[in-house]
mmCIF file of C-alpha atoms in Angstrom:
data_model
loop_
_atom_site.group_PDB
_atom_site.id
_atom_site.type_symbol
_atom_site.label_atom_id
_atom_site.label_comp_id
_atom_site.label_asym_id
_atom_site.label_seq_id
_atom_site.Cartn_x
_atom_site.Cartn_y
_atom_site.Cartn_z
ATOM 1 C CA MET A 1 121.796 81.258 88.622
ATOM 2 C CA VAL A 2 120.163 84.643 89.170
ATOM 3 C CA ARG A 3 119.333 86.643 92.287
ATOM 4 C CA ALA A 4 115.687 86.810 93.276
ATOM 5 C CA ALA A 5 113.320 87.680 96.124
ATOM 6 C CA VAL A 6 111.681 84.443 97.265
ATOM 7 C CA LEU A 7 108.617 84.081 99.504
ATOM 8 C CA PRO A 8 109.276 80.733 101.257
ATOM 9 C CA ALA A 9 105.835 80.542 102.895
ATOM 10 C CA VAL A 10 102.802 82.741 103.514
ATOM 11 C CA GLY A 11 103.628 85.197 106.278
ATOM 12 C CA ALA A 12 107.367 84.494 106.117
ATOM 13 C CA ALA A 13 110.065 87.058 105.438
ATOM 14 C CA LEU A 14 111.341 87.387 101.893
ATOM 15 C CA GLU A 15 114.656 85.691 101.149
ATOM 16 C CA ILE A 16 117.056 87.371 98.719
ATOM 17 C CA THR A 17 118.835 84.392 97.262
ATOM 18 C CA ASP A 18 120.184 82.681 94.150
ATOM 19 C CA ILE A 19 117.743 80.630 92.074
ATOM 20 C CA GLU A 20 118.283 78.294 89.144
ATOM 21 C CA LEU A 21 116.355 79.637 86.155
ATOM 22 C CA PRO A 22 115.896 77.296 83.171
ATOM 23 C CA ASP A 23 116.196 78.235 79.530
ATOM 24 C CA PRO A 24 112.900 79.153 77.860
ATOM 25 C CA GLY A 25 110.860 76.231 76.574
ATOM 26 C CA PRO A 26 108.398 76.268 73.676
ATOM 27 C CA GLY A 27 106.268 79.407 73.766
ATOM 28 C CA GLN A 28 108.396 81.022 76.485
ATOM 29 C CA VAL A 29 110.561 84.141 76.711
ATOM 30 C CA ARG A 30 113.526 84.916 78.949
ATOM 31 C CA VAL A 31 113.722 88.547 80.070
ATOM 32 C CA ARG A 32 116.505 90.468 81.819
ATOM 33 C CA LEU A 33 114.731 92.878 84.162
ATOM 34 C CA ALA A 34 115.573 96.575 84.040
ATOM 35 C CA ALA A 35 113.201 97.482 86.879
ATOM 36 C CA ALA A 36 110.316 96.148 88.940
ATOM 37 C CA GLY A 37 107.797 98.128 90.963
ATOM 38 C CA VAL A 38 106.955 97.122 94.529
ATOM 39 C CA CYS A 39 103.152 96.975 94.571
ATOM 40 C CA HIS A 40 100.734 96.512 97.459
ATOM 41 C CA SER A 41 99.546 93.345 95.712
ATOM 42 C CA ASP A 42 102.966 91.822 96.394
ATOM 43 C CA LEU A 43 102.404 92.546 100.070
ATOM 44 C CA SER A 44 98.934 90.971 99.792
ATOM 45 C CA LEU A 45 100.534 87.821 98.378
ATOM 46 C CA SER A 46 103.116 87.816 101.139
ATOM 47 C CA ASP A 47 100.585 88.029 103.974
ATOM 48 C CA GLY A 48 98.034 85.656 102.441
ATOM 49 C CA THR A 49 95.331 88.189 101.537
ATOM 50 C CA MET A 50 95.735 86.869 97.987
ATOM 51 C CA ARG A 51 96.569 83.194 97.631
ATOM 52 C CA VAL A 52 99.197 81.773 95.288
ATOM 53 C CA PRO A 53 101.278 78.587 95.450
ATOM 54 C CA VAL A 54 104.452 78.947 97.530
ATOM 55 C CA PRO A 55 107.391 79.054 97.687
ATOM 56 C CA ALA A 56 107.289 81.714 95.005
ATOM 57 C CA VAL A 57 109.270 84.472 93.386
ATOM 58 C CA LEU A 58 107.133 87.597 93.839
ATOM 59 C CA GLY A 59 106.962 90.739 91.690
ATOM 60 C CA HIS A 60 104.507 91.412 88.880
ATOM 61 C CA GLU A 61 105.184 94.973 87.678
ATOM 62 C CA GLY A 62 108.283 94.971 85.508
ATOM 63 C CA ALA A 63 110.031 95.795 82.258
ATOM 64 C CA GLY A 64 113.206 94.552 80.677
ATOM 65 C CA THR A 65 114.974 93.206 77.608
ATOM 66 C CA VAL A 66 114.396 89.875 75.891
ATOM 67 C CA VAL A 67 117.433 87.613 76.301
ATOM 68 C CA SER A 68 116.227 84.550 74.417
ATOM 69 C CA VAL A 69 113.024 82.948 73.156
ATOM 70 C CA GLY A 70 111.756 79.399 72.941
ATOM 71 C CA GLU A 71 110.450 77.513 69.956
ATOM 72 C CA GLY A 72 107.366 79.034 68.355
ATOM 73 C CA VAL A 73 107.777 82.574 69.710
ATOM 74 C CA ALA A 74 107.426 85.079 66.868
ATOM 75 C CA ASP A 75 106.157 88.333 68.389
ATOM 76 C CA VAL A 76 109.386 89.293 70.201
ATOM 77 C CA SER A 77 113.092 88.693 69.591
ATOM 78 C CA PRO A 78 116.294 88.914 71.641
ATOM 79 C CA GLY A 79 117.124 92.552 72.313
ATOM 80 C CA ASP A 80 113.504 93.750 72.299
ATOM 81 C CA ALA A 81 112.346 95.964 75.165
ATOM 82 C CA VAL A 82 109.175 94.595 76.780
ATOM 83 C CA VAL A 83 106.685 95.263 79.566
ATOM 84 C CA LEU A 84 105.533 92.290 81.625
ATOM 85 C CA ASN A 85 101.802 91.507 81.598
ATOM 86 C CA TRP A 86 100.994 89.592 84.778
ATOM 87 C CA ALA A 87 97.367 88.820 83.784
ATOM 88 C CA PRO A 88 97.367 87.572 80.182
ATOM 89 C CA ALA A 89 93.911 86.744 78.815
ATOM 90 C CA CYS A 90 93.294 83.236 77.504
ATOM 91 C CA GLY A 91 90.841 84.410 74.830
ATOM 92 C CA ARG A 92 88.644 81.318 75.360
ATOM 93 C CA CYS A 93 86.766 81.679 78.661
ATOM 94 C CA HIS A 94 83.339 83.270 79.160
ATOM 95 C CA ALA A 95 84.751 86.632 80.283
ATOM 96 C CA CYS A 96 87.106 86.829 77.304
ATOM 97 C CA GLY A 97 84.186 85.996 75.027
ATOM 98 C CA LEU A 98 82.381 89.025 76.440
ATOM 99 C CA GLY A 99 85.428 91.196 75.805
ATOM 100 C CA GLU A 100 86.096 91.526 79.562
ATOM 101 C CA VAL A 101 89.675 90.270 79.363
ATOM 102 C CA TRP A 102 90.548 91.720 82.781
ATOM 103 C CA LEU A 103 88.237 89.087 84.303
ATOM 104 C CA CYS A 104 89.782 86.151 82.417
ATOM 105 C CA ALA A 105 89.189 82.942 84.386
ATOM 106 C CA ASP A 106 92.603 81.560 83.450
ATOM 107 C CA ALA A 107 94.694 84.714 83.768
ATOM 108 C CA LEU A 108 96.609 83.456 86.792
ATOM 109 C CA SER A 109 96.843 79.792 85.848
ATOM 110 C CA GLY A 110 100.568 80.167 85.213
ATOM 111 C CA SER A 111 101.164 80.864 88.906
ATOM 112 C CA ALA A 112 100.801 77.138 89.615
ATOM 113 C CA ALA A 113 103.656 76.195 87.272
ATOM 114 C CA VAL A 114 107.178 75.407 88.433
ATOM 115 C CA HIS A 115 109.129 78.488 87.447
ATOM 116 C CA ALA A 116 112.603 77.862 88.817
ATOM 117 C CA ARG A 117 114.430 76.099 91.650
ATOM 118 C CA THR A 118 116.359 77.216 94.670
ATOM 119 C CA ALA A 119 120.041 76.399 94.999
ATOM 120 C CA ASP A 120 119.089 73.445 97.228
ATOM 121 C CA GLY A 121 116.570 72.082 94.725
ATOM 122 C CA ARG A 122 113.178 73.357 95.977
ATOM 123 C CA ASP A 123 110.564 74.081 93.298
ATOM 124 C CA LEU A 124 109.573 77.755 92.949
ATOM 125 C CA HIS A 125 106.382 79.213 91.495
ATOM 126 C CA PRO A 126 106.023 82.578 89.695
ATOM 127 C CA GLY A 127 103.975 84.710 92.140
ATOM 128 C CA LEU A 128 101.651 86.407 89.653
ATOM 129 C CA ASN A 129 102.863 84.640 86.515
ATOM 130 C CA VAL A 130 105.936 86.784 85.859
ATOM 131 C CA ALA A 131 108.251 86.624 88.919
ATOM 132 C CA ALA A 132 109.642 90.132 88.381
ATOM 133 C CA PHE A 133 111.594 90.347 91.657
ATOM 134 C CA ALA A 134 114.600 88.737 89.989
ATOM 135 C CA GLU A 135 117.487 89.730 87.779
ATOM 136 C CA GLU A 136 115.975 87.588 85.016
ATOM 137 C CA THR A 137 112.727 85.693 84.535
ATOM 138 C CA VAL A 138 111.214 83.181 82.127
ATOM 139 C CA VAL A 139 107.566 83.768 81.213
ATOM 140 C CA ASP A 140 104.967 82.642 78.720
ATOM 141 C CA ALA A 141 105.078 84.696 75.536
ATOM 142 C CA SER A 142 101.597 86.006 76.358
ATOM 143 C CA CYS A 143 103.119 87.734 79.400
ATOM 144 C CA VAL A 144 105.292 90.142 77.412
ATOM 145 C CA LEU A 145 104.202 93.224 75.497
ATOM 146 C CA PRO A 146 106.549 95.148 73.199
ATOM 147 C CA LEU A 147 107.458 98.502 74.720
ATOM 148 C CA PRO A 148 106.427 101.365 72.424
ATOM 149 C CA ASP A 149 109.169 103.716 71.265
ATOM 150 C CA GLY A 150 110.166 106.736 73.309
ATOM 151 C CA ILE A 151 109.522 105.290 76.796
ATOM 152 C CA PRO A 152 112.476 104.923 79.222
ATOM 153 C CA LEU A 153 112.866 101.215 79.951
ATOM 154 C CA THR A 154 113.246 101.602 83.707
ATOM 155 C CA ASP A 155 110.167 103.806 84.127
ATOM 156 C CA ALA A 156 108.222 101.512 81.796
ATOM 157 C CA ALA A 157 107.932 98.960 84.607
ATOM 158 C CA LEU A 158 105.175 101.124 86.112
ATOM 159 C CA LEU A 159 103.044 100.613 83.013
ATOM 160 C CA GLY A 160 102.673 96.940 83.946
ATOM 161 C CA CYS A 161 100.388 97.526 86.925
ATOM 162 C CA ALA A 162 100.146 100.906 88.693
ATOM 163 C CA VAL A 163 99.514 103.007 85.608
ATOM 164 C CA LEU A 164 97.270 100.528 83.798
ATOM 165 C CA THR A 165 95.233 100.168 86.983
ATOM 166 C CA GLY A 166 94.946 103.873 87.801
ATOM 167 C CA TYR A 167 94.339 104.972 84.235
ATOM 168 C CA GLY A 168 91.829 102.201 83.643
ATOM 169 C CA ALA A 169 89.928 102.948 86.856
ATOM 170 C CA VAL A 170 89.353 106.494 85.612
ATOM 171 C CA HIS A 171 88.854 105.926 81.889
ATOM 172 C CA HIS A 172 87.313 102.436 81.682
ATOM 173 C CA ASN A 173 85.496 101.849 84.964
ATOM 174 C CA ALA A 174 84.400 105.264 86.271
ATOM 175 C CA ARG A 175 84.468 106.811 82.776
ATOM 176 C CA VAL A 176 85.306 110.266 84.074
ATOM 177 C CA ARG A 177 84.125 113.025 81.744
ATOM 178 C CA PRO A 178 85.625 116.506 81.234
ATOM 179 C CA GLY A 179 84.419 118.902 83.895
ATOM 180 C CA GLU A 180 83.565 116.226 86.470
ATOM 181 C CA THR A 181 84.871 116.179 90.037
ATOM 182 C CA VAL A 182 86.937 113.297 91.410
ATOM 183 C CA ALA A 183 88.223 112.136 94.803
ATOM 184 C CA VAL A 184 91.083 109.633 95.041
ATOM 185 C CA PHE A 185 91.549 107.750 98.305
ATOM 186 C CA GLY A 186 95.117 106.571 98.911
ATOM 187 C CA VAL A 187 98.168 108.322 97.496
ATOM 188 C CA GLY A 188 100.449 105.372 96.787
ATOM 189 C CA GLY A 189 101.672 104.307 93.369
ATOM 190 C CA VAL A 190 98.204 103.459 92.041
ATOM 191 C CA GLY A 191 96.659 106.543 93.671
ATOM 192 C CA LEU A 192 99.238 108.815 92.049
ATOM 193 C CA ALA A 193 98.554 107.215 88.671
ATOM 194 C CA THR A 194 94.818 107.692 89.256
ATOM 195 C CA LEU A 195 95.307 111.386 90.021
ATOM 196 C CA GLN A 196 97.253 111.850 86.789
ATOM 197 C CA ALA A 197 94.567 109.962 84.883
ATOM 198 C CA ALA A 198 91.830 112.173 86.354
ATOM 199 C CA ARG A 199 93.735 115.246 85.220
ATOM 200 C CA ILE A 200 94.165 113.757 81.721
ATOM 201 C CA ALA A 201 90.422 113.031 81.621
ATOM 202 C CA GLY A 202 89.690 116.718 82.194
ATOM 203 C CA ALA A 203 88.384 116.557 85.762
ATOM 204 C CA THR A 204 88.165 119.968 87.404
ATOM 205 C CA THR A 205 88.155 119.542 91.175
ATOM 206 C CA ILE A 206 90.466 116.608 92.027
ATOM 207 C CA VAL A 207 90.644 115.786 95.740
ATOM 208 C CA ALA A 208 93.403 113.530 97.060
ATOM 209 C CA VAL A 209 92.828 111.799 100.407
ATOM 210 C CA ASP A 210 95.456 110.059 102.512
ATOM 211 C CA VAL A 211 96.298 109.480 106.171
ATOM 212 C CA SER A 212 99.706 111.093 105.683
ATOM 213 C CA PRO A 213 100.018 114.903 105.526
ATOM 214 C CA GLU A 214 103.487 114.423 104.011
ATOM 215 C CA LYS A 215 102.034 113.180 100.719
ATOM 216 C CA GLU A 216 100.336 116.444 99.799
ATOM 217 C CA GLY A 217 103.186 117.586 97.580
ATOM 218 C CA LEU A 218 103.184 114.300 95.667
ATOM 219 C CA ALA A 219 99.426 114.474 95.219
ATOM 220 C CA ARG A 220 99.387 118.063 93.960
ATOM 221 C CA ALA A 221 102.240 117.349 91.540
ATOM 222 C CA ALA A 222 100.146 114.502 90.120
ATOM 223 C CA GLY A 223 97.138 116.738 89.551
ATOM 224 C CA ALA A 224 95.263 117.090 92.837
ATOM 225 C CA THR A 225 93.643 120.490 93.279
ATOM 226 C CA HIS A 226 92.832 119.804 96.945
ATOM 227 C CA TYR A 227 94.290 117.583 99.661
ATOM 228 C CA VAL A 228 92.413 116.114 102.616
ATOM 229 C CA VAL A 229 94.062 114.288 105.509
ATOM 230 C CA ALA A 230 91.819 111.310 106.224
ATOM 231 C CA SER A 231 89.633 111.567 109.331
ATOM 232 C CA GLU A 232 86.074 110.868 110.437
ATOM 233 C CA ASN A 233 85.136 114.172 108.737
ATOM 234 C CA THR A 234 86.533 113.301 105.309
ATOM 235 C CA ALA A 235 83.206 112.931 103.494
ATOM 236 C CA ARG A 236 81.973 116.201 104.975
ATOM 237 C CA GLU A 237 85.176 118.001 103.899
ATOM 238 C CA ILE A 238 84.833 116.699 100.349
ATOM 239 C CA ARG A 239 81.214 117.806 100.124
ATOM 240 C CA ALA A 240 82.281 121.257 101.321
ATOM 241 C CA LEU A 241 84.695 121.443 98.382
ATOM 242 C CA THR A 242 81.942 120.584 95.895
ATOM 243 C CA ALA A 243 79.098 122.954 96.801
ATOM 244 C CA LYS A 244 77.841 120.408 99.375
ATOM 245 C CA GLN A 245 77.033 117.932 96.605
ATOM 246 C CA GLY A 246 79.909 115.452 96.762
ATOM 247 C CA VAL A 247 82.178 114.441 93.894
ATOM 248 C CA ASP A 248 80.953 112.818 90.709
ATOM 249 C CA VAL A 249 83.497 110.010 91.084
ATOM 250 C CA ALA A 250 85.435 108.531 94.002
ATOM 251 C CA VAL A 251 88.235 106.020 93.420
ATOM 252 C CA GLU A 252 89.292 103.940 96.441
ATOM 253 C CA CYS A 253 92.879 102.656 96.213
ATOM 254 C CA VAL A 254 93.296 101.317 99.754
ATOM 255 C CA GLY A 255 91.094 98.252 100.213
ATOM 256 C CA ARG A 256 89.747 98.994 103.689
ATOM 257 C CA ALA A 257 86.098 98.871 104.658
ATOM 258 C CA VAL A 258 86.090 102.289 106.312
ATOM 259 C CA THR A 259 87.747 103.875 103.271
ATOM 260 C CA ILE A 260 85.341 102.255 100.832
ATOM 261 C CA ARG A 261 82.392 103.440 102.879
ATOM 262 C CA THR A 262 83.827 106.974 103.118
ATOM 263 C CA ALA A 263 84.504 107.078 99.378
ATOM 264 C CA TRP A 264 80.875 106.083 98.726
ATOM 265 C CA GLU A 265 79.601 108.743 101.127
ATOM 266 C CA SER A 266 81.797 111.356 99.399
ATOM 267 C CA THR A 267 80.065 111.009 96.040
ATOM 268 C CA ARG A 268 77.047 113.043 95.006
ATOM 269 C CA ARG A 269 73.603 111.571 94.585
ATOM 270 C CA GLY A 270 73.889 109.442 91.461
ATOM 271 C CA GLY A 271 77.695 109.447 91.659
ATOM 272 C CA ARG A 272 80.093 106.559 90.996
ATOM 273 C CA THR A 273 82.493 104.874 93.409
ATOM 274 C CA THR A 274 85.205 102.613 91.993
ATOM 275 C CA VAL A 275 87.061 100.235 94.327
ATOM 276 C CA VAL A 276 90.586 99.443 93.192
ATOM 277 C CA GLY A 277 92.129 98.519 96.562
ATOM 278 C CA ILE A 278 92.433 94.832 97.457
ATOM 279 C CA GLY A 279 91.060 94.192 100.935
ATOM 280 C CA GLY A 280 90.847 91.079 103.079
ATOM 281 C CA LYS A 281 87.763 88.959 103.701
ATOM 282 C CA ASP A 282 87.465 90.538 107.139
ATOM 283 C CA GLN A 283 86.827 93.980 105.626
ATOM 284 C CA GLN A 284 83.025 94.057 105.631
ATOM 285 C CA VAL A 285 81.233 97.087 104.130
ATOM 286 C CA THR A 286 77.576 97.596 105.084
ATOM 287 C CA PHE A 287 74.742 99.640 103.563
ATOM 288 C CA ASN A 288 71.059 99.825 104.369
ATOM 289 C CA ALA A 289 68.441 99.321 101.689
ATOM 290 C CA LEU A 290 66.946 102.781 102.020
ATOM 291 C CA GLU A 291 70.209 104.645 101.463
ATOM 292 C CA LEU A 292 71.014 102.534 98.416
ATOM 293 C CA PHE A 293 67.680 103.562 96.919
ATOM 294 C CA HIS A 294 67.831 107.192 98.003
ATOM 295 C CA TRP A 295 71.366 108.046 96.914
ATOM 296 C CA GLY A 296 71.261 106.163 93.611
ATOM 297 C CA ARG A 297 75.035 105.781 93.673
ATOM 298 C CA THR A 298 76.972 103.137 91.767
ATOM 299 C CA LEU A 299 79.582 101.048 93.608
ATOM 300 C CA SER A 300 81.801 98.882 91.434
ATOM 301 C CA GLY A 301 84.897 96.766 91.778
ATOM 302 C CA CYS A 302 87.756 97.318 89.371
ATOM 303 C CA VAL A 303 90.203 94.557 88.413
ATOM 304 C CA TYR A 304 93.459 95.666 86.763
ATOM 305 C CA GLY A 305 91.770 98.910 85.721
ATOM 306 C CA ASN A 306 89.297 97.014 83.492
ATOM 307 C CA ALA A 307 92.187 97.256 81.068
ATOM 308 C CA ASN A 308 93.211 95.417 77.942
ATOM 309 C CA PRO A 309 96.993 95.806 78.235
ATOM 310 C CA ALA A 310 97.707 95.165 74.560
ATOM 311 C CA GLU A 311 95.320 97.959 73.546
ATOM 312 C CA ASP A 312 95.972 100.357 76.417
ATOM 313 C CA LEU A 313 99.773 100.288 76.424
ATOM 314 C CA PRO A 314 100.118 102.270 73.154
ATOM 315 C CA VAL A 315 97.588 104.821 74.467
ATOM 316 C CA LEU A 316 99.563 105.268 77.691
ATOM 317 C CA ALA A 317 102.803 105.567 75.735
ATOM 318 C CA ALA A 318 101.289 108.368 73.663
ATOM 319 C CA HIS A 319 100.385 110.231 76.867
ATOM 320 C CA VAL A 320 103.953 109.772 78.139
ATOM 321 C CA ARG A 321 105.516 111.050 74.916
ATOM 322 C CA ALA A 322 103.169 114.053 74.899
ATOM 323 C CA GLY A 323 104.141 114.938 78.474
ATOM 324 C CA ARG A 324 100.657 114.361 79.873
ATOM 325 C CA LEU A 325 101.700 111.315 81.907
ATOM 326 C CA ASP A 326 104.829 111.475 84.078
ATOM 327 C CA LEU A 327 105.941 107.976 85.060
ATOM 328 C CA SER A 328 108.910 109.075 87.150
ATOM 329 C CA ALA A 329 106.606 111.193 89.350
ATOM 330 C CA LEU A 330 105.115 107.989 90.762
ATOM 331 C CA VAL A 331 108.495 106.838 92.089
ATOM 332 C CA THR A 332 109.578 108.046 95.511
ATOM 333 C CA GLU A 333 112.374 105.521 96.054
ATOM 334 C CA ARG A 334 114.731 103.581 93.781
ATOM 335 C CA ILE A 335 116.134 100.521 95.509
ATOM 336 C CA ALA A 336 118.124 97.355 94.973
ATOM 337 C CA LEU A 337 116.641 93.858 95.246
ATOM 338 C CA ASP A 338 117.537 93.597 98.926
ATOM 339 C CA GLY A 339 115.548 96.785 99.623
ATOM 340 C CA ILE A 340 112.185 95.098 98.987
ATOM 341 C CA PRO A 341 111.520 94.060 102.634
ATOM 342 C CA ALA A 342 112.020 97.667 103.755
ATOM 343 C CA ALA A 343 109.713 98.816 100.939
ATOM 344 C CA PHE A 344 107.053 96.432 102.301
ATOM 345 C CA GLU A 345 107.434 98.058 105.725
ATOM 346 C CA ASN A 346 107.031 101.513 104.182
ATOM 347 C CA MET A 347 103.813 100.422 102.472
ATOM 348 C CA LEU A 348 102.448 99.104 105.750
ATOM 349 C CA ALA A 349 103.312 102.440 107.359
ATOM 350 C CA GLY A 350 101.683 104.398 104.520
ATOM 351 C CA LYS A 351 104.925 106.046 103.445
ATOM 352 C CA GLY A 352 105.857 107.213 99.965
ATOM 353 C CA GLY A 353 104.552 106.404 96.497
ATOM 354 C CA ARG A 354 106.066 103.634 94.388
ATOM 355 C CA ALA A 355 109.356 101.981 95.292
ATOM 356 C CA LEU A 356 111.136 100.849 92.143
ATOM 357 C CA VAL A 357 113.701 98.031 92.129
ATOM 358 C CA VAL A 358 116.390 98.974 89.601
ATOM 359 C CA PHE A 359 118.652 96.184 88.387
#
């Protein structure tokens, strides 16, 4: 039996309870969690914005130590430090054949499996494949990546989602070039990672935008050169900071229609807007045909930072070891498992960066 955060039904409160976790079967790995990040995607699963089978153990951003492995597992061994990969590519679908592994059609197929059982015998599913909101988890071997040397195990949890997403949005999707200007909308965990990635890419003017004035210090520590408190004048303020042109790149990390539209309006003619935030179906963004032609801007969605975790993890680790990427700077609160519901409330209220569950 291990302690875990269980979502009993969509829209229900999380239950911190004991679950019965089986031994790993063929091709599976059992991991003792060191830490798990509380991501907005977990909140989106909880409220039904993203659909997964329930009841489920949530949590998808984690790192830990291999406890045991099932038959046929050769890439990791007991005692190895690993990062959880919540979206493993199948390598067989159309997207994988194109090299777009972040769009793998079968990446979340494991969420339908029975992962564990409650103390009273109810089947539990692994929220986004890896069920990281638990003291231990059992995952498919494709869901673990060896942690490169020199990275603190607890902080490494952030590499599993926030950092891969933010870094990938800048380097793979928007392809920010040295000397370009960037605006980042939303200064949560992913937004802070995006700001650091923009700095690493060599952006000059880096504008952070958030509804909370209290996040300015976090944003500037991550690399922001300017801070704008979100309002109806945001696009105008950003253009004023860039010789009335607008930024080359805007990255939206919120998932709201008004923010996406503002991010698009904040880019220069011919600029690029990358949408990382996950919004609901009710968030409708509208454009007229003439402005699309006139402005010549690019608007693109970004799934998991357009990242290939197996290839990108060593690159991120090199940035960490060199001091260019500060994982601990993303964390504004370290909590226990029973602190997750309060962390959800803080996300809804727009408070803080990343909350990190430390086991």
